[in-house]
XYZ file of N, CA and C in Angstrom:
282
model
N -129.525 7.859 -129.076
C -129.352 9.088 -128.319
C -127.976 9.035 -127.614
N -127.290 10.163 -127.634
C -125.994 10.249 -127.015
C -126.148 10.536 -125.521
N -125.430 9.772 -124.746
C -125.569 9.975 -123.290
C -124.698 11.150 -122.860
N -124.979 11.621 -121.667
C -124.186 12.744 -121.120
C -122.737 12.379 -121.033
N -122.414 11.148 -120.598
C -121.008 10.692 -120.509
C -120.350 10.698 -121.862
N -121.083 10.324 -122.910
C -120.520 10.315 -124.272
C -120.244 11.746 -124.719
N -121.172 12.664 -124.421
C -120.937 14.063 -124.768
C -119.699 14.639 -124.070
N -119.548 14.261 -122.821
C -118.395 14.748 -122.064
C -117.113 14.157 -122.683
N -117.131 12.891 -123.057
C -115.949 12.256 -123.664
C -115.618 12.921 -124.991
N -116.665 13.264 -125.787
C -116.451 13.923 -127.083
C -115.801 15.308 -126.865
N -116.290 16.045 -125.900
C -115.769 17.403 -125.618
C -114.331 17.313 -125.071
N -114.080 16.286 -124.294
C -112.717 16.103 -123.772
C -111.738 15.765 -124.920
N -112.181 14.925 -125.872
C -111.381 14.607 -127.065
C -111.142 15.863 -127.886
N -112.206 16.644 -128.072
C -112.058 17.881 -128.848
C -111.083 18.839 -128.158
N -111.196 18.965 -126.829
C -110.289 19.828 -126.087
C -108.834 19.327 -126.223
N -108.662 18.026 -126.152
C -107.277 17.473 -126.309
C -106.749 17.764 -127.664
N -107.570 17.698 -128.731
C -107.110 18.007 -130.095
C -106.758 19.469 -130.181
N -107.562 20.322 -129.613
C -107.284 21.772 -129.645
C -105.996 22.131 -128.900
N -105.767 21.461 -127.781
C -104.534 21.717 -126.984
C -103.323 21.237 -127.800
N -103.454 20.137 -128.518
C -102.368 19.650 -129.341
C -102.081 20.629 -130.469
N -103.111 21.151 -131.099
C -102.956 22.158 -132.155
C -102.260 23.361 -131.608
N -102.653 23.834 -130.459
C -102.045 24.965 -129.834
C -100.585 24.748 -129.533
N -100.240 23.552 -129.007
C -98.876 23.198 -128.682
C -98.030 23.157 -129.948
N -98.540 22.602 -131.043
C -97.807 22.567 -132.307
C -97.551 23.947 -132.887
N -98.553 24.818 -132.792
C -98.388 26.189 -133.246
C -97.332 26.924 -132.425
N -97.368 26.785 -131.107
C -96.404 27.438 -130.227
C -94.997 26.907 -130.519
N -94.845 25.600 -130.662
C -93.534 25.056 -130.968
C -93.008 25.542 -132.292
N -93.872 25.620 -133.297
C -93.469 26.137 -134.585
C -92.991 27.586 -134.477
N -93.734 28.378 -133.698
C -93.358 29.786 -133.497
C -91.998 29.867 -132.836
N -91.740 29.041 -131.817
C -90.453 29.040 -131.109
C -89.331 28.676 -132.090
N -89.545 27.730 -132.957
C -88.546 27.320 -133.901
C -88.208 28.446 -134.873
N -89.237 29.107 -135.365
C -89.038 30.210 -136.324
C -88.287 31.354 -135.661
N -88.709 31.732 -134.471
C -88.062 32.861 -133.788
C -86.653 32.483 -133.403
N -86.439 31.249 -132.939
C -85.085 30.821 -132.602
C -84.159 30.801 -133.804
N -84.690 30.334 -134.933
C -83.893 30.373 -136.162
C -83.554 31.748 -136.606
N -84.519 32.680 -136.452
C -84.276 34.081 -136.792
C -83.177 34.656 -135.918
N -83.261 34.457 -134.595
C -82.245 34.981 -133.684
C -80.865 34.389 -133.992
N -80.822 33.114 -134.268
C -79.575 32.478 -134.578
C -78.987 33.022 -135.866
N -79.820 33.247 -136.896
C -79.318 33.849 -138.124
C -78.770 35.250 -137.882
N -79.517 36.054 -137.108
C -79.033 37.398 -136.793
C -77.695 37.336 -135.998
N -77.659 36.422 -135.027
C -76.429 36.315 -134.183
C -75.207 35.923 -135.012
N -75.424 35.165 -136.045
C -74.288 34.747 -136.850
C -73.769 35.875 -137.737
N -74.565 36.940 -137.842
C -74.182 38.107 -138.673
C -73.726 39.282 -137.808
N -74.083 39.297 -136.550
C -73.885 40.466 -135.700
C -73.318 40.075 -134.349
N -72.100 40.525 -134.100
C -71.412 40.106 -132.870
C -72.155 40.579 -131.595
N -72.796 41.732 -131.685
C -73.530 42.212 -130.526
C -74.701 41.290 -130.192
N -75.404 40.863 -131.192
C -76.524 39.904 -130.982
C -75.964 38.568 -130.541
N -74.790 38.160 -131.111
C -74.184 36.858 -130.726
C -73.854 36.913 -129.259
N -73.322 38.038 -128.748
C -72.994 38.153 -127.338
C -74.251 38.060 -126.465
N -75.286 38.729 -126.886
C -76.580 38.638 -126.117
C -77.076 37.189 -126.059
N -77.036 36.523 -127.200
C -77.497 35.143 -127.237
C -76.622 34.249 -126.329
N -75.311 34.417 -126.452
C -74.401 33.590 -125.588
C -74.617 33.901 -124.092
N -74.758 35.180 -123.789
C -75.015 35.526 -122.381
C -76.265 34.879 -121.877
N -77.324 34.842 -122.679
C -78.548 34.250 -122.275
C -78.508 32.738 -122.225
N -77.717 32.109 -123.095
C -77.504 30.694 -123.027
C -76.868 30.357 -121.677
N -75.829 31.125 -121.297
C -75.130 30.869 -120.028
C -76.062 31.031 -118.852
N -76.998 31.953 -118.898
C -77.923 32.235 -117.787
C -79.057 31.234 -117.761
N -79.610 30.934 -118.903
C -80.865 30.216 -118.996
C -80.812 28.727 -119.241
N -79.738 28.312 -119.914
C -79.641 26.856 -120.254
C -78.784 26.205 -119.217
N -79.392 25.355 -118.404
C -78.647 24.775 -117.279
C -78.475 23.278 -117.357
N -79.256 22.630 -118.194
C -79.099 21.155 -118.309
C -77.903 20.829 -119.172
N -77.130 19.902 -118.663
C -75.901 19.467 -119.355
C -76.208 18.993 -120.784
N -77.259 18.177 -120.906
C -77.635 17.666 -122.227
C -77.976 18.774 -123.195
N -78.669 19.787 -122.720
C -79.048 20.927 -123.569
C -77.781 21.692 -124.014
N -76.907 21.893 -123.067
C -75.639 22.621 -123.398
C -74.813 21.842 -124.427
N -74.795 20.523 -124.273
C -74.087 19.680 -125.212
C -74.716 19.790 -126.624
N -76.018 19.882 -126.687
C -76.699 20.034 -127.971
C -76.398 21.371 -128.625
N -76.162 22.376 -127.792
C -75.884 23.697 -128.279
C -74.394 24.006 -128.480
N -73.526 23.072 -128.172
C -72.082 23.381 -128.161
C -71.595 23.900 -129.527
N -71.995 23.301 -130.641
C -71.542 23.808 -131.908
C -72.052 25.215 -132.185
N -73.235 25.555 -131.733
C -73.752 26.909 -131.874
C -72.969 27.863 -130.990
N -72.681 27.464 -129.783
C -71.860 28.283 -128.871
C -70.509 28.573 -129.506
N -69.893 27.534 -130.012
C -68.587 27.708 -130.644
C -68.676 28.654 -131.846
N -69.679 28.492 -132.675
C -69.853 29.354 -133.822
C -70.063 30.818 -133.419
N -70.906 31.050 -132.413
C -71.101 32.410 -131.962
C -69.873 33.019 -131.316
N -69.119 32.217 -130.617
C -67.824 32.714 -130.067
C -66.860 33.131 -131.206
N -66.878 32.404 -132.319
C -66.085 32.779 -133.467
C -66.526 34.117 -134.052
N -67.858 34.299 -134.153
C -68.394 35.593 -134.656
C -67.920 36.741 -133.808
N -67.964 36.570 -132.476
C -67.532 37.639 -131.533
C -66.013 37.844 -131.654
N -65.269 36.768 -131.741
C -63.829 36.878 -131.878
C -63.418 37.599 -133.139
N -64.043 37.273 -134.267
C -63.722 37.956 -135.539
C -64.076 39.415 -135.460
N -65.181 39.736 -134.869
C -65.544 41.191 -134.738
C -64.556 41.919 -133.848
N -64.106 41.263 -132.792
C -63.122 41.873 -131.866
C -61.815 42.115 -132.577
N -61.365 41.125 -133.393
C -60.139 41.247 -134.107
C -60.258 42.391 -135.162
N -61.366 42.452 -135.855
C -61.601 43.520 -136.839
C -61.583 44.901 -136.173
N -62.212 44.974 -135.022
C -62.230 46.253 -134.274
C -60.818 46.671 -133.870
N -60.047 45.679 -133.328
C -58.656 46.016 -132.941
C -57.795 46.407 -134.140
N -58.017 45.748 -135.271
C -57.287 46.063 -136.482
C -57.583 47.474 -136.941
N -58.847 47.859 -136.874
C -59.215 49.241 -137.225
C -58.620 50.247 -136.313
N -58.582 49.956 -135.028
C -58.009 50.867 -134.030
C -56.507 50.998 -134.297
N -55.839 49.894 -134.580
C -54.413 49.939 -134.817
C -54.087 50.706 -136.094
N -54.860 50.600 -137.107
C -54.604 51.299 -138.379
C -54.958 52.779 -138.236
N -55.779 53.146 -137.262
C -56.102 54.561 -137.058
C -54.967 55.316 -136.343
N -54.100 54.565 -135.672
C -53.036 55.236 -134.946
C -51.811 55.360 -135.772
């Protein structure tokens, strides 16, 4: 016969497994959505600007900013190219 303490331990183990499953699902969702936004930002200067603005506001740890530096550089290039293209179009219209 299973004691009450054993039942409690089994339920706690089950809860821990379910919490781990939930955490893995949430992390996977974050990775997918983050990848989607990054892909969009690399194609669209407006989205790139939004992402960069939010990185500046939300990412405060030096180590995190260092990990993102190549992404920040890449998004700045997207914005710069779009700005140059816009200026070129304006100049050719005059």
